[in-house]
């Protein structure tokens, strides 16, 4: 082991001395011949610099020919999308702002169509208060609700349906259709001590009433128990008005 250590130490010292000698020789040559290697160093440095400049230039050309185009296209696409979105928002806002609604000054034209006679009656009336402030869709909903639950006076006239035929902020036209019902009779009968009204077929219930049988005159009670015939709606309503509590 000692021998190995001595050999290793000797080799290490030899290498160090060799390195120092070489370094000293180079420094001595540079001292006595200072310009011998300066040109080579400068030329090597210039070549390396030129090579670096060329690489940088090529990279810059590649970036300038590709990256900006892609970036410009991307920016142009983004700007185009922003413009389209802005235009769509403006169109929607303008449409919402310009949507016509019914006002107190809107003309209300009413057409009454008699389907039985084939006649049409037109008139201009005051716009119903319930329609003021409504747009087209809201007015359609209001007319649909009216059709589903028409007043009794309308039913008596044979009301069938209603529709919107024109709509603007200046003019609204509504058409009502009527069909005269063929005259039909009714039968007054008794159910659980109360008077009930059946249609002419005596099997289809037309109306329940709150009129008790025992509150009617005896002669009328016997007629109703056998089934009293009433020839028209007018006669029926007169009877109901007379004996209703």
mmCIF file of C-alpha atoms in Angstrom:
data_model
loop_
_atom_site.group_PDB
_atom_site.id
_atom_site.type_symbol
_atom_site.label_atom_id
_atom_site.label_comp_id
_atom_site.label_asym_id
_atom_site.label_seq_id
_atom_site.Cartn_x
_atom_site.Cartn_y
_atom_site.Cartn_z
ATOM 1 C CA UNK A 1 0.000 0.000 0.000
ATOM 2 C CA UNK A 2 2.796 2.415 0.853
ATOM 3 C CA UNK A 3 4.444 1.719 -2.456
ATOM 4 C CA UNK A 4 1.182 2.466 -4.311
ATOM 5 C CA UNK A 5 0.729 5.704 -2.427
ATOM 6 C CA UNK A 6 4.270 6.784 -3.225
ATOM 7 C CA UNK A 7 3.811 6.011 -6.916
ATOM 8 C CA UNK A 8 0.500 7.954 -6.986
ATOM 9 C CA UNK A 9 2.083 10.930 -5.279
ATOM 10 C CA UNK A 10 5.030 10.863 -7.692
ATOM 11 C CA UNK A 11 2.739 10.793 -10.732
ATOM 12 C CA UNK A 12 0.609 13.608 -9.370
ATOM 13 C CA UNK A 13 3.661 15.819 -8.767
ATOM 14 C CA UNK A 14 4.957 15.016 -12.256
ATOM 15 C CA UNK A 15 1.688 16.044 -13.890
ATOM 16 C CA UNK A 16 1.575 19.281 -11.888
ATOM 17 C CA UNK A 17 5.172 20.156 -12.828
ATOM 18 C CA UNK A 18 4.464 19.365 -16.501
ATOM 19 C CA UNK A 19 1.412 21.593 -16.488
ATOM 20 C CA UNK A 20 3.293 24.457 -14.839
ATOM 21 C CA UNK A 21 6.146 24.132 -17.332
ATOM 22 C CA UNK A 22 3.815 24.255 -20.296
ATOM 23 C CA UNK A 23 1.938 27.240 -18.920
ATOM 24 C CA UNK A 24 5.241 29.072 -18.287
ATOM 25 C CA UNK A 25 6.437 28.412 -21.829
ATOM 26 C CA UNK A 26 3.219 29.784 -23.313
ATOM 27 C CA UNK A 27 3.403 32.927 -21.179
ATOM 28 C CA UNK A 28 7.081 33.441 -22.085
ATOM 29 C CA UNK A 29 6.297 33.109 -25.826
ATOM 30 C CA UNK A 30 3.400 35.550 -25.545
ATOM 31 C CA UNK A 31 5.717 37.976 -23.717
ATOM 32 C CA UNK A 32 8.456 37.841 -26.358
ATOM 33 C CA UNK A 33 6.124 37.449 -29.403
ATOM 34 C CA UNK A 34 2.946 39.291 -28.406
ATOM 35 C CA UNK A 35 1.445 39.602 -31.957
ATOM 36 C CA UNK A 36 2.089 36.086 -33.242
ATOM 37 C CA UNK A 37 -1.263 34.641 -32.187
ATOM 38 C CA UNK A 38 -3.309 37.814 -31.943
ATOM 39 C CA UNK A 39 -4.308 37.674 -35.632
ATOM 40 C CA UNK A 40 -5.329 34.015 -35.339
ATOM 41 C CA UNK A 41 -7.302 34.741 -32.193
ATOM 42 C CA UNK A 42 -9.003 37.724 -33.824
ATOM 43 C CA UNK A 43 -9.757 35.722 -36.991
ATOM 44 C CA UNK A 44 -11.142 32.836 -34.958
ATOM 45 C CA UNK A 45 -13.193 35.248 -32.906
ATOM 46 C CA UNK A 46 -14.451 37.000 -36.021
ATOM 47 C CA UNK A 47 -15.412 33.681 -37.618
ATOM 48 C CA UNK A 48 -17.225 32.602 -34.491
ATOM 49 C CA UNK A 49 -18.961 35.959 -34.254
ATOM 50 C CA UNK A 50 -19.937 35.787 -37.935
ATOM 51 C CA UNK A 51 -21.298 32.312 -37.420
ATOM 52 C CA UNK A 52 -23.325 33.449 -34.428
ATOM 53 C CA UNK A 53 -24.567 36.501 -36.326
ATOM 54 C CA UNK A 54 -25.600 34.300 -39.274
ATOM 55 C CA UNK A 55 -27.501 31.913 -36.980
ATOM 56 C CA UNK A 56 -29.217 34.773 -35.221
ATOM 57 C CA UNK A 57 -30.064 36.374 -38.577
ATOM 58 C CA UNK A 58 -31.563 33.123 -39.891
ATOM 59 C CA UNK A 59 -33.567 32.715 -36.724
ATOM 60 C CA UNK A 60 -34.765 36.310 -36.921
ATOM 61 C CA UNK A 61 -35.737 35.834 -40.589
ATOM 62 C CA UNK A 62 -37.691 32.716 -39.693
ATOM 63 C CA UNK A 63 -39.461 34.518 -36.888
ATOM 64 C CA UNK A 64 -40.139 37.596 -39.036
ATOM 65 C CA UNK A 65 -41.544 35.546 -41.912
ATOM 66 C CA UNK A 66 -43.675 33.154 -39.846
ATOM 67 C CA UNK A 67 -44.485 34.369 -36.354
ATOM 68 C CA UNK A 68 -45.774 37.867 -37.239
ATOM 69 C CA UNK A 69 -48.039 36.486 -39.948
ATOM 70 C CA UNK A 70 -49.542 33.976 -37.571
ATOM 71 C CA UNK A 71 -49.863 36.610 -34.888
ATOM 72 C CA UNK A 72 -51.479 39.087 -37.301
ATOM 73 C CA UNK A 73 -53.915 36.444 -38.482
ATOM 74 C CA UNK A 74 -54.732 35.574 -34.887
ATOM 75 C CA UNK A 75 -55.221 39.225 -33.956
ATOM 76 C CA UNK A 76 -57.322 39.818 -37.072
ATOM 77 C CA UNK A 77 -59.469 36.803 -36.227
ATOM 78 C CA UNK A 78 -59.951 38.010 -32.659
ATOM 79 C CA UNK A 79 -60.854 41.516 -33.846
ATOM 80 C CA UNK A 80 -63.308 40.088 -36.386
ATOM 81 C CA UNK A 81 -64.982 37.974 -33.701
ATOM 82 C CA UNK A 82 -65.208 40.987 -31.399
ATOM 83 C CA UNK A 83 -66.760 43.094 -34.175
ATOM 84 C CA UNK A 84 -69.303 40.350 -34.993
ATOM 85 C CA UNK A 85 -70.223 39.939 -31.317
ATOM 86 C CA UNK A 86 -70.563 43.696 -30.939
ATOM 87 C CA UNK A 87 -72.773 43.941 -34.024
ATOM 88 C CA UNK A 88 -74.974 41.079 -32.809
ATOM 89 C CA UNK A 89 -75.373 42.744 -29.418
ATOM 90 C CA UNK A 90 -76.270 46.035 -31.094
ATOM 91 C CA UNK A 91 -78.826 44.318 -33.334
ATOM 92 C CA UNK A 92 -80.417 42.562 -30.352
ATOM 93 C CA UNK A 93 -80.493 45.761 -28.305
ATOM 94 C CA UNK A 94 -81.917 47.714 -31.227
ATOM 95 C CA UNK A 95 -84.564 45.058 -31.850
ATOM 96 C CA UNK A 96 -85.528 45.064 -28.191
ATOM 97 C CA UNK A 97 -85.652 48.850 -28.106
ATOM 98 C CA UNK A 98 -87.748 49.060 -31.290
ATOM 99 C CA UNK A 99 -90.200 46.247 -30.440
ATOM 100 C CA UNK A 100 -93.657 47.750 -30.901
ATOM 101 C CA UNK A 101 -96.151 47.696 -28.060
ATOM 102 C CA UNK A 102 -99.785 48.681 -27.777
ATOM 103 C CA UNK A 103 -100.331 52.242 -26.536
ATOM 104 C CA UNK A 104 -103.362 54.356 -25.724
ATOM 105 C CA UNK A 105 -102.986 55.953 -29.173
ATOM 106 C CA UNK A 106 -102.965 52.638 -31.047
ATOM 107 C CA UNK A 107 -105.958 52.227 -33.369
ATOM 108 C CA UNK A 108 -108.083 49.209 -32.454
ATOM 109 C CA UNK A 109 -109.939 47.712 -35.408
ATOM 110 C CA UNK A 110 -112.518 45.051 -34.581
ATOM 111 C CA UNK A 111 -113.999 42.692 -37.154
ATOM 112 C CA UNK A 112 -117.075 40.610 -36.318
ATOM 113 C CA UNK A 113 -117.583 37.655 -38.626
ATOM 114 C CA UNK A 114 -120.922 35.859 -38.633
ATOM 115 C CA UNK A 115 -120.170 32.415 -39.967
ATOM 116 C CA UNK A 116 -123.837 31.483 -40.268
ATOM 117 C CA UNK A 117 -124.772 34.490 -42.395
ATOM 118 C CA UNK A 118 -121.388 35.046 -44.034
ATOM 119 C CA UNK A 119 -121.266 38.717 -43.037
ATOM 120 C CA UNK A 120 -118.393 40.864 -41.717
ATOM 121 C CA UNK A 121 -118.826 43.972 -39.592
ATOM 122 C CA UNK A 122 -115.859 46.303 -39.087
ATOM 123 C CA UNK A 123 -115.517 49.051 -36.504
ATOM 124 C CA UNK A 124 -112.842 51.152 -34.813
ATOM 125 C CA UNK A 125 -113.046 51.127 -31.050
ATOM 126 C CA UNK A 126 -111.055 52.319 -28.071
ATOM 127 C CA UNK A 127 -108.201 50.009 -27.258
ATOM 128 C CA UNK A 128 -109.044 47.894 -24.171
ATOM 129 C CA UNK A 129 -107.018 49.018 -21.168
ATOM 130 C CA UNK A 130 -105.853 45.455 -20.517
ATOM 131 C CA UNK A 131 -104.033 45.444 -23.877
ATOM 132 C CA UNK A 132 -102.021 48.643 -23.336
ATOM 133 C CA UNK A 133 -98.296 48.013 -22.922
ATOM 134 C CA UNK A 134 -98.387 44.537 -24.481
ATOM 135 C CA UNK A 135 -96.158 43.436 -27.331
ATOM 136 C CA UNK A 136 -97.331 41.064 -30.053
ATOM 137 C CA UNK A 137 -96.606 37.834 -28.182
ATOM 138 C CA UNK A 138 -98.201 39.108 -24.988
ATOM 139 C CA UNK A 139 -101.287 40.251 -26.878
ATOM 140 C CA UNK A 140 -101.607 36.815 -28.494
ATOM 141 C CA UNK A 141 -101.503 35.247 -25.032
ATOM 142 C CA UNK A 142 -104.201 37.651 -23.804
ATOM 143 C CA UNK A 143 -106.458 36.814 -26.770
ATOM 144 C CA UNK A 144 -105.908 33.106 -26.184
ATOM 145 C CA UNK A 145 -107.002 33.507 -22.561
ATOM 146 C CA UNK A 146 -110.082 35.425 -23.746
ATOM 147 C CA UNK A 147 -110.955 32.613 -26.141
ATOM 148 C CA UNK A 148 -110.625 29.994 -23.403
ATOM 149 C CA UNK A 149 -112.900 31.925 -21.012
ATOM 150 C CA UNK A 150 -115.226 34.184 -22.999
ATOM 151 C CA UNK A 151 -117.875 36.276 -21.205
ATOM 152 C CA UNK A 152 -121.377 34.869 -20.969
ATOM 153 C CA UNK A 153 -122.655 37.609 -23.275
ATOM 154 C CA UNK A 154 -120.261 36.390 -25.967
ATOM 155 C CA UNK A 155 -121.408 32.794 -25.557
ATOM 156 C CA UNK A 156 -125.014 33.881 -25.912
ATOM 157 C CA UNK A 157 -124.123 35.488 -29.249
ATOM 158 C CA UNK A 158 -122.524 32.274 -30.483
ATOM 159 C CA UNK A 159 -118.870 33.205 -29.953
ATOM 160 C CA UNK A 160 -116.514 30.695 -31.584
ATOM 161 C CA UNK A 161 -112.950 32.063 -31.669
ATOM 162 C CA UNK A 162 -110.794 35.194 -31.837
ATOM 163 C CA UNK A 163 -107.582 35.963 -33.726
ATOM 164 C CA UNK A 164 -105.065 38.772 -34.222
ATOM 165 C CA UNK A 165 -104.946 39.805 -37.888
ATOM 166 C CA UNK A 166 -102.629 42.846 -37.721
ATOM 167 C CA UNK A 167 -100.213 44.281 -35.185
ATOM 168 C CA UNK A 168 -98.080 47.422 -35.062
ATOM 169 C CA UNK A 169 -97.555 50.306 -32.671
ATOM 170 C CA UNK A 170 -100.069 52.333 -34.713
ATOM 171 C CA UNK A 171 -102.701 49.722 -35.541
ATOM 172 C CA UNK A 172 -104.064 46.515 -34.077
ATOM 173 C CA UNK A 173 -106.731 44.454 -35.816
ATOM 174 C CA UNK A 174 -108.690 41.704 -34.062
ATOM 175 C CA UNK A 175 -111.248 39.391 -35.632
ATOM 176 C CA UNK A 176 -114.024 37.617 -33.701
ATOM 177 C CA UNK A 177 -115.965 34.749 -35.196
ATOM 178 C CA UNK A 178 -119.544 33.927 -34.276
ATOM 179 C CA UNK A 179 -121.832 31.117 -35.295
ATOM 180 C CA UNK A 180 -125.475 31.181 -34.491
ATOM 181 C CA UNK A 181 -126.480 28.021 -32.723
ATOM 182 C CA UNK A 182 -129.510 26.133 -33.901
ATOM 183 C CA UNK A 183 -132.427 26.466 -31.489
ATOM 184 C CA UNK A 184 -132.537 23.608 -29.031
ATOM 185 C CA UNK A 185 -134.793 22.682 -26.191
ATOM 186 C CA UNK A 186 -134.026 21.700 -22.608
ATOM 187 C CA UNK A 187 -135.617 19.537 -19.956
ATOM 188 C CA UNK A 188 -135.982 20.504 -16.311
ATOM 189 C CA UNK A 189 -135.614 17.448 -14.100
ATOM 190 C CA UNK A 190 -134.859 16.542 -10.469
ATOM 191 C CA UNK A 191 -131.675 15.154 -8.923
ATOM 192 C CA UNK A 192 -131.212 14.943 -5.127
ATOM 193 C CA UNK A 193 -134.139 17.350 -4.577
ATOM 194 C CA UNK A 194 -132.536 20.033 -6.799
ATOM 195 C CA UNK A 195 -133.552 21.159 -10.271
ATOM 196 C CA UNK A 196 -131.114 20.152 -13.019
ATOM 197 C CA UNK A 197 -131.168 21.040 -16.714
ATOM 198 C CA UNK A 198 -130.610 18.461 -19.424
ATOM 199 C CA UNK A 199 -130.215 19.001 -23.136
ATOM 200 C CA UNK A 200 -132.877 17.948 -25.579
ATOM 201 C CA UNK A 201 -131.665 14.333 -25.589
ATOM 202 C CA UNK A 202 -132.578 14.132 -21.842
ATOM 203 C CA UNK A 203 -129.233 12.393 -21.126
ATOM 204 C CA UNK A 204 -126.629 15.165 -21.487
ATOM 205 C CA UNK A 205 -126.388 17.340 -18.394
ATOM 206 C CA UNK A 206 -126.427 21.010 -19.321
ATOM 207 C CA UNK A 207 -126.515 22.724 -15.929
ATOM 208 C CA UNK A 208 -126.920 22.194 -12.203
ATOM 209 C CA UNK A 209 -128.964 24.717 -10.202
ATOM 210 C CA UNK A 210 -129.464 25.587 -6.514
ATOM 211 C CA UNK A 211 -133.259 25.529 -6.843
ATOM 212 C CA UNK A 212 -134.954 23.081 -4.465
ATOM 213 C CA UNK A 213 -137.938 21.236 -5.861
ATOM 214 C CA UNK A 214 -140.075 21.706 -2.746
ATOM 215 C CA UNK A 215 -139.875 25.503 -3.055
ATOM 216 C CA UNK A 216 -141.785 25.449 -6.339
ATOM 217 C CA UNK A 217 -145.538 25.437 -6.748
ATOM 218 C CA UNK A 218 -147.099 21.992 -6.617
ATOM 219 C CA UNK A 219 -148.201 22.037 -10.245
ATOM 220 C CA UNK A 220 -144.723 23.016 -11.395
ATOM 221 C CA UNK A 221 -143.203 20.316 -9.210
ATOM 222 C CA UNK A 222 -145.274 17.646 -10.946
ATOM 223 C CA UNK A 223 -144.226 18.939 -14.377
ATOM 224 C CA UNK A 224 -140.553 18.923 -13.481
ATOM 225 C CA UNK A 225 -140.765 15.452 -11.931
ATOM 226 C CA UNK A 226 -142.120 14.199 -15.246
ATOM 227 C CA UNK A 227 -139.572 16.288 -17.191
ATOM 228 C CA UNK A 228 -140.600 19.827 -18.098
ATOM 229 C CA UNK A 229 -139.637 20.870 -21.627
ATOM 230 C CA UNK A 230 -138.181 24.383 -22.168
ATOM 231 C CA UNK A 231 -138.068 25.457 -25.798
ATOM 232 C CA UNK A 232 -135.179 27.961 -25.767
ATOM 233 C CA UNK A 233 -132.285 29.368 -23.752
ATOM 234 C CA UNK A 234 -134.201 32.586 -23.236
ATOM 235 C CA UNK A 235 -137.095 30.737 -21.645
ATOM 236 C CA UNK A 236 -134.670 28.688 -19.543
ATOM 237 C CA UNK A 237 -132.884 31.772 -18.168
ATOM 238 C CA UNK A 238 -136.218 33.430 -17.366
ATOM 239 C CA UNK A 239 -137.189 30.380 -15.315
ATOM 240 C CA UNK A 240 -133.829 30.325 -13.495
ATOM 241 C CA UNK A 241 -133.991 34.054 -12.703
ATOM 242 C CA UNK A 242 -137.516 33.663 -11.336
ATOM 243 C CA UNK A 243 -136.830 30.798 -8.948
ATOM 244 C CA UNK A 244 -133.145 31.150 -8.036
ATOM 245 C CA UNK A 245 -132.499 32.083 -4.392
#
